[in-house]
Amino acid sequence: VERLLARPRTPPPPRGLAARGLPARTIDGFLRPLLAALLCDPGLTTSSRCADLALRSFAGGRLCVPEGGAEVLPELLARALPPGTVHTGVRVTSVSTNTVTTAEHGEFRCRAVLLATDARAAAELLPGLRVPDFHQVTVVHHTTDEPPATGAALLLDADRGGPVAHTAVVSQVDPSRAPAGRALISSTVLGPPPPDVETAVRMHLARLYGMSTTRWETLAVHHTPEAVPTMRAPHDLRRPVRLLAGLYVCGDHRDTSTVQGALHSAHRATTAILTDLGARGSMHRADPLPATRAA
Ligand SMILES: Cc1cc2nc3c(=O)[nH]c(=O)nc-3n(C[C@H](O)[C@H](O)[C@H](O)COP(=O)(O)OP(=O)(O)OC[C@H]3O[C@@H](n4cnc5c(N)ncnc54)[C@H](O)[C@@H]3O)c2cc1C
């Protein structure tokens, strides 16, 4: 990663990819839609270094989803801590180096505060923190008892006919996400969604999967206007996480705009906290409790 970051900047993809001699067919037919999907960035305005990092992660680990849903990962992390350590559903209204004030549960005194919210909430709690621009994402979930025969493959919109950027029969990847006999198809629209997104997606899915989708049942349409912080060049991949002794911030807005980036920034922040508290070296001492559910 360090070697990649030390490389000279190139134009954002796909111009940067073309400059490296990759054939136009490979770029337009595969890399462009893949990068758009990996970065949630339909216009590919992302810094070339961040795009390279995304491709590197894809090449090294391929794609995956957490078994049971996205919430399983934080649940597993929380389960590794002593019972009662994590409280959810508590809204923080202000923070300082030694106090956290909540909407419903009063005030907590502490030795250090690590703010791990999204970028906008972080800037509301700590005015002065930068609020980035965001990519918007719409996800449409369908179910059917006659799924397409594409297996666990991720279908990319290489023709850029839109509005769907990528789609997959997610229950083929993780069968726990649909009851027996039913399939879950999840499709993603990047950027501003068209006016009647449900109909437009259904029609596009019929073309992408090469089958009728009229009998597919729409389960949900989720639109997230501020889904992913943009990473235009020059993007700072190591935005400071230690604001002052006792006050720290982490999240996807301090690193790359991914779960991996959020976790990496959290690692940097907790290392800084332990150093400031003089407790360096104790980070990995506690053995996690045995997990009862596979990730
Ligand atoms: C539809 C969609 C698809 C995505 N797909 C991918 C993907 O495939 N791969 C990938 O790597 N990333 C993906 N992302 C991005 C990824 O979800 C984020 O980068 C990641 O969740 C960031 O983690 P975080 O901990 O920084 O912030 P968040 O996950 O946003 O967590 C912040 C938490 O802070 C809480 N909070 C906010 N304000 C307060 C407050 N005042 N008091 C208490 N709590 C508060 C929020 O409730 C939230 O739980 C996707 C995002 C979306 C929306």
GROMACS .gro file of N, CA, C and O in nm, residues 33-146:
model
  456
   33PRO      N    1  -1.698  -0.023  -1.517
   33PRO     CA    2  -1.813  -0.056  -1.431
   33PRO      C    3  -1.773  -0.121  -1.299
   33PRO      O    4  -1.841  -0.101  -1.198
   34LEU      N    5  -1.661  -0.195  -1.298
   34LEU     CA    6  -1.617  -0.256  -1.172
   34LEU      C    7  -1.574  -0.147  -1.073
   34LEU      O    8  -1.615  -0.148  -0.956
   35LEU      N    9  -1.495  -0.051  -1.121
   35LEU     CA   10  -1.450   0.057  -1.032
   35LEU      C   11  -1.568   0.141  -0.984
   35LEU      O   12  -1.573   0.180  -0.867
   36ALA      N   13  -1.663   0.169  -1.074
   36ALA     CA   14  -1.783   0.245  -1.034
   36ALA      C   15  -1.853   0.172  -0.920
   36ALA      O   16  -1.895   0.233  -0.821
   37ALA      N   17  -1.862   0.039  -0.931
   37ALA     CA   18  -1.928  -0.041  -0.827
   37ALA      C   19  -1.847  -0.040  -0.698
   37ALA      O   20  -1.901  -0.020  -0.589
   38LEU      N   21  -1.716  -0.059  -0.709
   38LEU     CA   22  -1.632  -0.068  -0.588
   38LEU      C   23  -1.628   0.065  -0.514
   38LEU      O   24  -1.619   0.069  -0.391
   39LEU      N   25  -1.633   0.177  -0.591
   39LEU     CA   26  -1.616   0.310  -0.530
   39LEU      C   27  -1.749   0.383  -0.512
   39LEU      O   28  -1.751   0.494  -0.460
   40CYS      N   29  -1.861   0.323  -0.555
   40CYS     CA   30  -1.993   0.390  -0.555
   40CYS      C   31  -1.984   0.523  -0.629
   40CYS      O   32  -2.048   0.621  -0.590
   41ASP      N   33  -1.903   0.528  -0.734
   41ASP     CA   34  -1.871   0.654  -0.802
   41ASP      C   35  -1.897   0.638  -0.952
   41ASP      O   36  -1.808   0.598  -1.028
   42PRO      N   37  -2.020   0.671  -0.998
   42PRO     CA   38  -2.053   0.645  -1.138
   42PRO      C   39  -1.971   0.730  -1.235
   42PRO      O   40  -1.943   0.687  -1.347
   43GLY      N   41  -1.930   0.850  -1.194
   43GLY     CA   42  -1.854   0.938  -1.284
   43GLY      C   43  -1.704   0.912  -1.280
   43GLY      O   44  -1.628   0.974  -1.353
   44LEU      N   45  -1.661   0.821  -1.194
   44LEU     CA   46  -1.519   0.790  -1.173
   44LEU      C   47  -1.436   0.917  -1.155
   44LEU      O   48  -1.343   0.945  -1.231
   45THR      N   49  -1.473   0.992  -1.052
   45THR     CA   50  -1.401   1.115  -1.018
   45THR      C   51  -1.299   1.088  -0.907
   45THR      O   52  -1.230   1.180  -0.862
   46THR      N   53  -1.293   0.964  -0.861
   46THR     CA   54  -1.207   0.926  -0.748
   46THR      C   55  -1.059   0.939  -0.785
   46THR      O   56  -1.021   0.915  -0.900
   47SER      N   57  -0.978   0.974  -0.686
   47SER     CA   58  -0.833   0.982  -0.706
   47SER      C   59  -0.781   0.848  -0.758
   47SER      O   60  -0.827   0.741  -0.718
   48SER      N   61  -0.683   0.856  -0.850
   48SER     CA   62  -0.633   0.733  -0.912
   48SER      C   63  -0.570   0.640  -0.808
   48SER      O   64  -0.577   0.518  -0.819
   49ARG      N   65  -0.509   0.699  -0.704
   49ARG     CA   66  -0.447   0.613  -0.601
   49ARG      C   67  -0.554   0.535  -0.524
   49ARG      O   68  -0.536   0.417  -0.494
   50CYS      N   69  -0.666   0.602  -0.492
   50CYS     CA   70  -0.774   0.531  -0.421
   50CYS      C   71  -0.836   0.425  -0.512
   50CYS      O   72  -0.873   0.316  -0.465
   51ALA      N   73  -0.846   0.456  -0.642
   51ALA     CA   74  -0.899   0.357  -0.736
   51ALA      C   75  -0.805   0.237  -0.743
   51ALA      O   76  -0.849   0.121  -0.745
   52ASP      N   77  -0.674   0.263  -0.744
   52ASP     CA   78  -0.576   0.153  -0.745
   52ASP      C   79  -0.588   0.068  -0.618
   52ASP      O   80  -0.578  -0.055  -0.623
   53LEU      N   81  -0.611   0.136  -0.504
   53LEU     CA   82  -0.627   0.061  -0.378
   53LEU      C   83  -0.749  -0.030  -0.385
   53LEU      O   84  -0.746  -0.145  -0.340
   54ALA      N   85  -0.859   0.023  -0.443
   54ALA     CA   86  -0.982  -0.057  -0.455
   54ALA      C   87  -0.957  -0.178  -0.545
   54ALA      O   88  -0.998  -0.290  -0.512
   55LEU      N   89  -0.887  -0.156  -0.657
   55LEU     CA   90  -0.858  -0.269  -0.747
   55LEU      C   91  -0.766  -0.370  -0.680
   55LEU      O   92  -0.781  -0.491  -0.695
   56ARG      N   93  -0.670  -0.318  -0.602
   56ARG     CA   94  -0.576  -0.407  -0.532
   56ARG      C   95  -0.652  -0.495  -0.432
   56ARG      O   96  -0.630  -0.616  -0.425
   57SER      N   97  -0.746  -0.434  -0.355
   57SER     CA   98  -0.825  -0.513  -0.259
   57SER      C   99  -0.909  -0.616  -0.332
   57SER      O  100  -0.922  -0.731  -0.287
   58PHE      N  101  -0.968  -0.575  -0.446
   58PHE     CA  102  -1.052  -0.667  -0.522
   58PHE      C  103  -0.969  -0.785  -0.572
   58PHE      O  104  -1.009  -0.901  -0.558
   59ALA      N  105  -0.850  -0.755  -0.626
   59ALA     CA  106  -0.766  -0.861  -0.681
   59ALA      C  107  -0.718  -0.954  -0.570
   59ALA      O  108  -0.706  -1.075  -0.589
   60GLY      N  109  -0.693  -0.898  -0.451
   60GLY     CA  110  -0.640  -0.979  -0.341
   60GLY      C  111  -0.746  -1.060  -0.269
   60GLY      O  112  -0.721  -1.172  -0.224
   61GLY      N  113  -0.867  -1.006  -0.257
   61GLY     CA  114  -0.966  -1.073  -0.173
   61GLY      C  115  -1.097  -1.102  -0.240
   61GLY      O  116  -1.183  -1.166  -0.183
   62ARG      N  117  -1.117  -1.054  -0.364
   62ARG     CA  118  -1.244  -1.066  -0.435
   62ARG      C  119  -1.355  -0.996  -0.357
   62ARG      O  120  -1.331  -0.917  -0.269
   63LEU      N  121  -1.480  -1.027  -0.393
   63LEU     CA  122  -1.594  -0.961  -0.329
   63LEU      C  123  -1.657  -1.056  -0.227
   63LEU      O  124  -1.653  -1.177  -0.244
   64CYS      N  125  -1.716  -0.999  -0.123
   64CYS     CA  126  -1.783  -1.084  -0.025
   64CYS      C  127  -1.890  -1.003   0.046
   64CYS      O  128  -1.891  -0.880   0.039
   65VAL      N  129  -1.983  -1.071   0.109
   65VAL     CA  130  -2.080  -1.006   0.198
   65VAL      C  131  -2.075  -1.080   0.331
   65VAL      O  132  -2.048  -1.200   0.334
   66PRO      N  133  -2.103  -1.009   0.443
   66PRO     CA  134  -2.104  -1.080   0.571
   66PRO      C  135  -2.226  -1.172   0.578
   66PRO      O  136  -2.337  -1.129   0.545
   67GLU      N  137  -2.203  -1.297   0.618
   67GLU     CA  138  -2.314  -1.392   0.628
   67GLU      C  139  -2.414  -1.343   0.732
   67GLU      O  140  -2.377  -1.311   0.844
   68GLY      N  141  -2.540  -1.331   0.691
   68GLY     CA  142  -2.645  -1.289   0.784
   68GLY      C  143  -2.678  -1.141   0.776
   68GLY      O  144  -2.772  -1.094   0.838
   69GLY      N  145  -2.598  -1.063   0.702
   69GLY     CA  146  -2.627  -0.919   0.689
   69GLY      C  147  -2.514  -0.833   0.741
   69GLY      O  148  -2.428  -0.879   0.817
   70ALA      N  149  -2.518  -0.704   0.700
   70ALA     CA  150  -2.408  -0.612   0.732
   70ALA      C  151  -2.391  -0.592   0.882
   70ALA      O  152  -2.281  -0.564   0.930
   71GLU      N  153  -2.501  -0.605   0.959
   71GLU     CA  154  -2.492  -0.577   1.102
   71GLU      C  155  -2.418  -0.687   1.179
   71GLU      O  156  -2.384  -0.670   1.296
   72VAL      N  157  -2.392  -0.801   1.112
   72VAL     CA  158  -2.326  -0.912   1.181
   72VAL      C  159  -2.183  -0.876   1.223
   72VAL      O  160  -2.138  -0.913   1.331
   73LEU      N  161  -2.114  -0.798   1.138
   73LEU     CA  162  -1.975  -0.763   1.169
   73LEU      C  163  -1.964  -0.683   1.300
   73LEU      O  164  -1.892  -0.725   1.391
   74PRO      N  165  -2.038  -0.569   1.315
   74PRO     CA  166  -2.030  -0.500   1.445
   74PRO      C  167  -2.081  -0.585   1.561
   74PRO      O  168  -2.029  -0.576   1.672
   75GLU      N  169  -2.181  -0.672   1.535
   75GLU     CA  170  -2.230  -0.758   1.644
   75GLU      C  171  -2.119  -0.852   1.692
   75GLU      O  172  -2.102  -0.874   1.811
   76LEU      N  173  -2.043  -0.908   1.597
   76LEU     CA  174  -1.934  -0.999   1.634
   76LEU      C  175  -1.825  -0.925   1.712
   76LEU      O  176  -1.771  -0.976   1.810
   77LEU      N  177  -1.794  -0.801   1.666
   77LEU     CA  178  -1.692  -0.723   1.736
   77LEU      C  179  -1.738  -0.693   1.878
   77LEU      O  180  -1.662  -0.705   1.974
   78ALA      N  181  -1.867  -0.655   1.893
   78ALA     CA  182  -1.919  -0.621   2.026
   78ALA      C  183  -1.921  -0.744   2.117
   78ALA      O  184  -1.896  -0.734   2.237
   79ARG      N  185  -1.946  -0.861   2.056
   79ARG     CA  186  -1.955  -0.983   2.136
   79ARG      C  187  -1.819  -1.023   2.195
   79ARG      O  188  -1.810  -1.098   2.291
   80ALA      N  189  -1.711  -0.972   2.133
   80ALA     CA  190  -1.577  -1.005   2.183
   80ALA      C  191  -1.543  -0.923   2.307
   80ALA      O  192  -1.440  -0.946   2.370
   81LEU      N  193  -1.628  -0.825   2.342
   81LEU     CA  194  -1.601  -0.739   2.458
   81LEU      C  195  -1.679  -0.788   2.579
   81LEU      O  196  -1.779  -0.859   2.565
   82PRO      N  197  -1.637  -0.750   2.700
   82PRO     CA  198  -1.713  -0.791   2.819
   82PRO      C  199  -1.858  -0.743   2.809
   82PRO      O  200  -1.883  -0.633   2.758
   83PRO      N  201  -1.955  -0.823   2.855
   83PRO     CA  202  -2.096  -0.784   2.846
   83PRO      C  203  -2.120  -0.647   2.907
   83PRO      O  204  -2.062  -0.613   3.010
   84GLY      N  205  -2.204  -0.566   2.842
   84GLY     CA  206  -2.237  -0.433   2.894
   84GLY      C  207  -2.143  -0.324   2.848
   84GLY      O  208  -2.163  -0.206   2.879
   85THR      N  209  -2.038  -0.360   2.772
   85THR     CA  210  -1.942  -0.258   2.727
   85THR      C  211  -2.005  -0.165   2.624
   85THR      O  212  -1.982  -0.045   2.626
   86VAL      N  213  -2.085  -0.222   2.532
   86VAL     CA  214  -2.142  -0.143   2.422
   86VAL      C  215  -2.290  -0.117   2.448
   86VAL      O  216  -2.365  -0.209   2.478
   87HIS      N  217  -2.330   0.010   2.438
   87HIS     CA  218  -2.472   0.046   2.448
   87HIS      C  219  -2.514   0.104   2.314
   87HIS      O  220  -2.449   0.197   2.265
   88THR      N  221  -2.622   0.054   2.255
   88THR     CA  222  -2.669   0.109   2.128
   88THR      C  223  -2.799   0.188   2.152
   88THR      O  224  -2.858   0.180   2.261
   89GLY      N  225  -2.840   0.265   2.051
   89GLY     CA  226  -2.963   0.343   2.063
   89GLY      C  227  -2.948   0.461   2.157
   89GLY      O  228  -3.047   0.510   2.212
   90VAL      N  229  -2.825   0.508   2.177
   90VAL     CA  230  -2.800   0.623   2.264
   90VAL      C  231  -2.751   0.738   2.176
   90VAL      O  232  -2.651   0.724   2.106
   91ARG      N  233  -2.823   0.852   2.176
   91ARG     CA  234  -2.785   0.964   2.088
   91ARG      C  235  -2.699   1.063   2.164
   91ARG      O  236  -2.739   1.116   2.269
   92VAL      N  237  -2.580   1.086   2.111
   92VAL     CA  238  -2.486   1.179   2.175
   92VAL      C  239  -2.517   1.320   2.127
   92VAL      O  240  -2.538   1.344   2.008
   93THR      N  241  -2.522   1.415   2.221
   93THR     CA  242  -2.553   1.553   2.184
   93THR      C  243  -2.432   1.645   2.195
   93THR      O  244  -2.428   1.750   2.131
   94SER      N  245  -2.333   1.609   2.277
   94SER     CA  246  -2.209   1.688   2.279
   94SER      C  247  -2.096   1.604   2.337
   94SER      O  248  -2.120   1.508   2.412
   95VAL      N  249  -1.972   1.640   2.298
   95VAL     CA  250  -1.854   1.568   2.349
   95VAL      C  251  -1.746   1.669   2.386
   95VAL      O  252  -1.737   1.777   2.327
   96SER      N  253  -1.665   1.631   2.485
   96SER     CA  254  -1.543   1.706   2.515
   96SER      C  255  -1.438   1.603   2.554
   96SER      O  256  -1.466   1.482   2.549
   97THR      N  257  -1.320   1.646   2.597
   97THR     CA  258  -1.214   1.549   2.626
   97THR      C  259  -1.249   1.456   2.742
   97THR      O  260  -1.194   1.347   2.752
   98ASN      N  261  -1.339   1.500   2.830
   98ASN     CA  262  -1.368   1.414   2.947
   98ASN      C  263  -1.517   1.395   2.974
   98ASN      O  264  -1.555   1.343   3.078
   99THR      N  265  -1.603   1.437   2.879
   99THR     CA  266  -1.747   1.423   2.900
   99THR      C  267  -1.820   1.389   2.771
   99THR      O  268  -1.788   1.444   2.665
  100VAL      N  269  -1.917   1.300   2.781
  100VAL     CA  270  -2.008   1.273   2.670
  100VAL      C  271  -2.150   1.298   2.720
  100VAL      O  272  -2.192   1.239   2.820
  101THR      N  273  -2.223   1.388   2.654
  101THR     CA  274  -2.361   1.416   2.694
  101THR      C  275  -2.454   1.348   2.595
  101THR      O  276  -2.433   1.355   2.474
  102THR      N  277  -2.557   1.281   2.648
  102THR     CA  278  -2.650   1.207   2.561
  102THR      C  279  -2.790   1.267   2.573
  102THR      O  280  -2.821   1.335   2.671
  103ALA      N  281  -2.873   1.238   2.471
  103ALA     CA  282  -3.009   1.294   2.469
  103ALA      C  283  -3.095   1.232   2.579
  103ALA      O  284  -3.172   1.301   2.645
  104GLU      N  285  -3.081   1.101   2.600
  104GLU     CA  286  -3.176   1.033   2.688
  104GLU      C  287  -3.112   0.973   2.814
  104GLU      O  288  -3.183   0.930   2.904
  105HIS      N  289  -2.978   0.968   2.819
  105HIS     CA  290  -2.914   0.894   2.929
  105HIS      C  291  -2.816   0.979   3.009
  105HIS      O  292  -2.724   0.926   3.072
  106GLY      N  293  -2.832   1.110   3.002
  106GLY     CA  294  -2.749   1.197   3.085
  106GLY      C  295  -2.606   1.208   3.038
  106GLY      O  296  -2.576   1.190   2.919
  107GLU      N  297  -2.517   1.233   3.135
  107GLU     CA  298  -2.378   1.268   3.104
  107GLU      C  299  -2.285   1.156   3.152
  107GLU      O  300  -2.308   1.098   3.257
  108PHE      N  301  -2.182   1.128   3.073
  108PHE     CA  302  -2.081   1.027   3.112
  108PHE      C  303  -1.947   1.096   3.125
  108PHE      O  304  -1.906   1.170   3.036
  109ARG      N  305  -1.876   1.074   3.235
  109ARG     CA  306  -1.740   1.125   3.251
  109ARG      C  307  -1.644   1.020   3.197
  109ARG      O  308  -1.671   0.900   3.204
  110CYS      N  309  -1.532   1.061   3.141
  110CYS     CA  310  -1.439   0.963   3.083
  110CYS      C  311  -1.299   1.023   3.075
  110CYS      O  312  -1.280   1.142   3.097
  111ARG      N  313  -1.202   0.937   3.040
  111ARG     CA  314  -1.063   0.983   3.027
  111ARG      C  315  -1.030   1.023   2.884
  111ARG      O  316  -0.933   1.094   2.859
  112ALA      N  317  -1.109   0.974   2.789
  112ALA     CA  318  -1.085   1.008   2.647
  112ALA      C  319  -1.212   0.979   2.569
  112ALA      O  320  -1.291   0.894   2.609
  113VAL      N  321  -1.233   1.052   2.461
  113VAL     CA  322  -1.351   1.032   2.376
  113VAL      C  323  -1.306   1.002   2.234
  113VAL      O  324  -1.224   1.076   2.177
  114LEU      N  325  -1.358   0.893   2.176
  114LEU     CA  326  -1.335   0.863   2.034
  114LEU      C  327  -1.469   0.874   1.962
  114LEU      O  328  -1.562   0.798   1.989
  115LEU      N  329  -1.479   0.972   1.874
  115LEU     CA  330  -1.603   0.998   1.801
  115LEU      C  331  -1.600   0.915   1.672
  115LEU      O  332  -1.513   0.935   1.587
  116ALA      N  333  -1.696   0.821   1.659
  116ALA     CA  334  -1.692   0.727   1.546
  116ALA      C  335  -1.821   0.735   1.465
  116ALA      O  336  -1.875   0.634   1.421
  117THR      N  337  -1.872   0.857   1.444
  117THR     CA  338  -1.994   0.874   1.366
  117THR      C  339  -1.959   0.897   1.219
  117THR      O  340  -1.843   0.906   1.183
  118ASP      N  341  -2.063   0.912   1.137
  118ASP     CA  342  -2.042   0.955   0.999
  118ASP      C  343  -1.990   1.099   0.998
  118ASP      O  344  -1.995   1.169   1.099
  119ALA      N  345  -1.943   1.144   0.881
  119ALA     CA  346  -1.875   1.274   0.872
  119ALA      C  347  -1.965   1.389   0.914
  119ALA      O  348  -1.922   1.480   0.985
  120ARG      N  349  -2.092   1.388   0.872
  120ARG     CA  350  -2.178   1.503   0.902
  120ARG      C  351  -2.207   1.511   1.052
  120ARG      O  352  -2.198   1.618   1.112
  121ALA      N  353  -2.238   1.397   1.114
  121ALA     CA  354  -2.266   1.397   1.258
  121ALA      C  355  -2.140   1.438   1.335
  121ALA      O  356  -2.148   1.509   1.435
  122ALA      N  357  -2.023   1.393   1.286
  122ALA     CA  358  -1.897   1.428   1.354
  122ALA      C  359  -1.877   1.579   1.352
  122ALA      O  360  -1.839   1.640   1.452
  123ALA      N  361  -1.907   1.643   1.237
  123ALA     CA  362  -1.888   1.788   1.226
  123ALA      C  363  -1.992   1.864   1.308
  123ALA      O  364  -1.966   1.976   1.352
  124GLU      N  365  -2.109   1.804   1.329
  124GLU     CA  366  -2.209   1.870   1.414
  124GLU      C  367  -2.163   1.867   1.560
  124GLU      O  368  -2.182   1.963   1.635
  125LEU      N  369  -2.101   1.755   1.600
  125LEU     CA  370  -2.056   1.743   1.739
  125LEU      C  371  -1.924   1.817   1.761
  125LEU      O  372  -1.899   1.866   1.872
  126LEU      N  373  -1.841   1.822   1.658
  126LEU     CA  374  -1.713   1.892   1.669
  126LEU      C  375  -1.702   1.991   1.553
  126LEU      O  376  -1.640   1.963   1.450
  127PRO      N  377  -1.766   2.109   1.567
  127PRO     CA  378  -1.763   2.206   1.457
  127PRO      C  379  -1.619   2.237   1.417
  127PRO      O  380  -1.532   2.250   1.502
  128GLY      N  381  -1.596   2.246   1.287
  128GLY     CA  382  -1.460   2.267   1.238
  128GLY      C  383  -1.410   2.146   1.162
  128GLY      O  384  -1.324   2.157   1.075
  129LEU      N  385  -1.465   2.027   1.195
  129LEU     CA  386  -1.427   1.908   1.118
  129LEU      C  387  -1.484   1.922   0.977
  129LEU      O  388  -1.596   1.970   0.958
  130ARG      N  389  -1.406   1.877   0.880
  130ARG     CA  390  -1.446   1.892   0.740
  130ARG      C  391  -1.562   1.797   0.706
  130ARG      O  392  -1.560   1.680   0.745
  131VAL      N  393  -1.663   1.850   0.635
  131VAL     CA  394  -1.770   1.764   0.582
  131VAL      C  395  -1.743   1.744   0.433
  131VAL      O  396  -1.745   1.840   0.356
  132PRO      N  397  -1.715   1.620   0.391
  132PRO     CA  398  -1.685   1.598   0.249
  132PRO      C  399  -1.812   1.600   0.165
  132PRO      O  400  -1.923   1.603   0.218
  133ASP      N  401  -1.796   1.599   0.032
  133ASP     CA  402  -1.910   1.569  -0.055
  133ASP      C  403  -1.936   1.419  -0.046
  133ASP      O  404  -1.848   1.343  -0.003
  134PHE      N  405  -2.055   1.379  -0.089
  134PHE     CA  406  -2.090   1.237  -0.079
  134PHE      C  407  -2.141   1.183  -0.212
  134PHE      O  408  -2.198   1.258  -0.292
  135HIS      N  409  -2.123   1.052  -0.233
  135HIS     CA  410  -2.192   0.982  -0.341
  135HIS      C  411  -2.323   0.930  -0.285
  135HIS      O  412  -2.327   0.881  -0.172
  136GLN      N  413  -2.430   0.940  -0.367
  136GLN     CA  414  -2.557   0.883  -0.321
  136GLN      C  415  -2.576   0.743  -0.381
  136GLN      O  416  -2.527   0.715  -0.490
  137VAL      N  417  -2.646   0.660  -0.306
  137VAL     CA  418  -2.666   0.520  -0.347
  137VAL      C  419  -2.811   0.480  -0.321
  137VAL      O  420  -2.867   0.514  -0.217
  138THR      N  421  -2.871   0.412  -0.419
  138THR     CA  422  -3.006   0.356  -0.400
  138THR      C  423  -2.997   0.205  -0.421
  138THR      O  424  -2.941   0.160  -0.521
  139VAL      N  425  -3.050   0.130  -0.325
  139VAL     CA  426  -3.050  -0.016  -0.338
  139VAL      C  427  -3.194  -0.065  -0.346
  139VAL      O  428  -3.278  -0.025  -0.265
  140VAL      N  429  -3.222  -0.147  -0.448
  140VAL     CA  430  -3.357  -0.202  -0.467
  140VAL      C  431  -3.350  -0.354  -0.446
  140VAL      O  432  -3.266  -0.421  -0.508
  141HIS      N  433  -3.435  -0.403  -0.356
  141HIS     CA  434  -3.437  -0.548  -0.327
  141HIS      C  435  -3.563  -0.610  -0.387
  141HIS      O  436  -3.674  -0.560  -0.364
  142HIS      N  437  -3.545  -0.718  -0.463
  142HIS     CA  438  -3.657  -0.793  -0.519
  142HIS      C  439  -3.652  -0.937  -0.468
  142HIS      O  440  -3.546  -0.988  -0.433
  143THR      N  441  -3.769  -1.002  -0.471
  143THR     CA  442  -3.771  -1.146  -0.444
  143THR      C  443  -3.853  -1.216  -0.552
  143THR      O  444  -3.944  -1.157  -0.611
  144THR      N  445  -3.816  -1.341  -0.578
  144THR     CA  446  -3.888  -1.421  -0.677
  144THR      C  447  -3.866  -1.569  -0.644
  144THR      O  448  -3.769  -1.604  -0.576
  145ASP      N  449  -3.959  -1.653  -0.693
  145ASP     CA  450  -3.936  -1.797  -0.674
  145ASP      C  451  -3.872  -1.859  -0.799
  145ASP      O  452  -3.846  -1.978  -0.803
  146GLU      N  453  -3.851  -1.775  -0.902
  146GLU     CA  454  -3.782  -1.824  -1.023
  146GLU      C  455  -3.662  -1.736  -1.051
  146GLU      O  456  -3.666  -1.646  -1.135
   0.00000   0.00000   0.00000
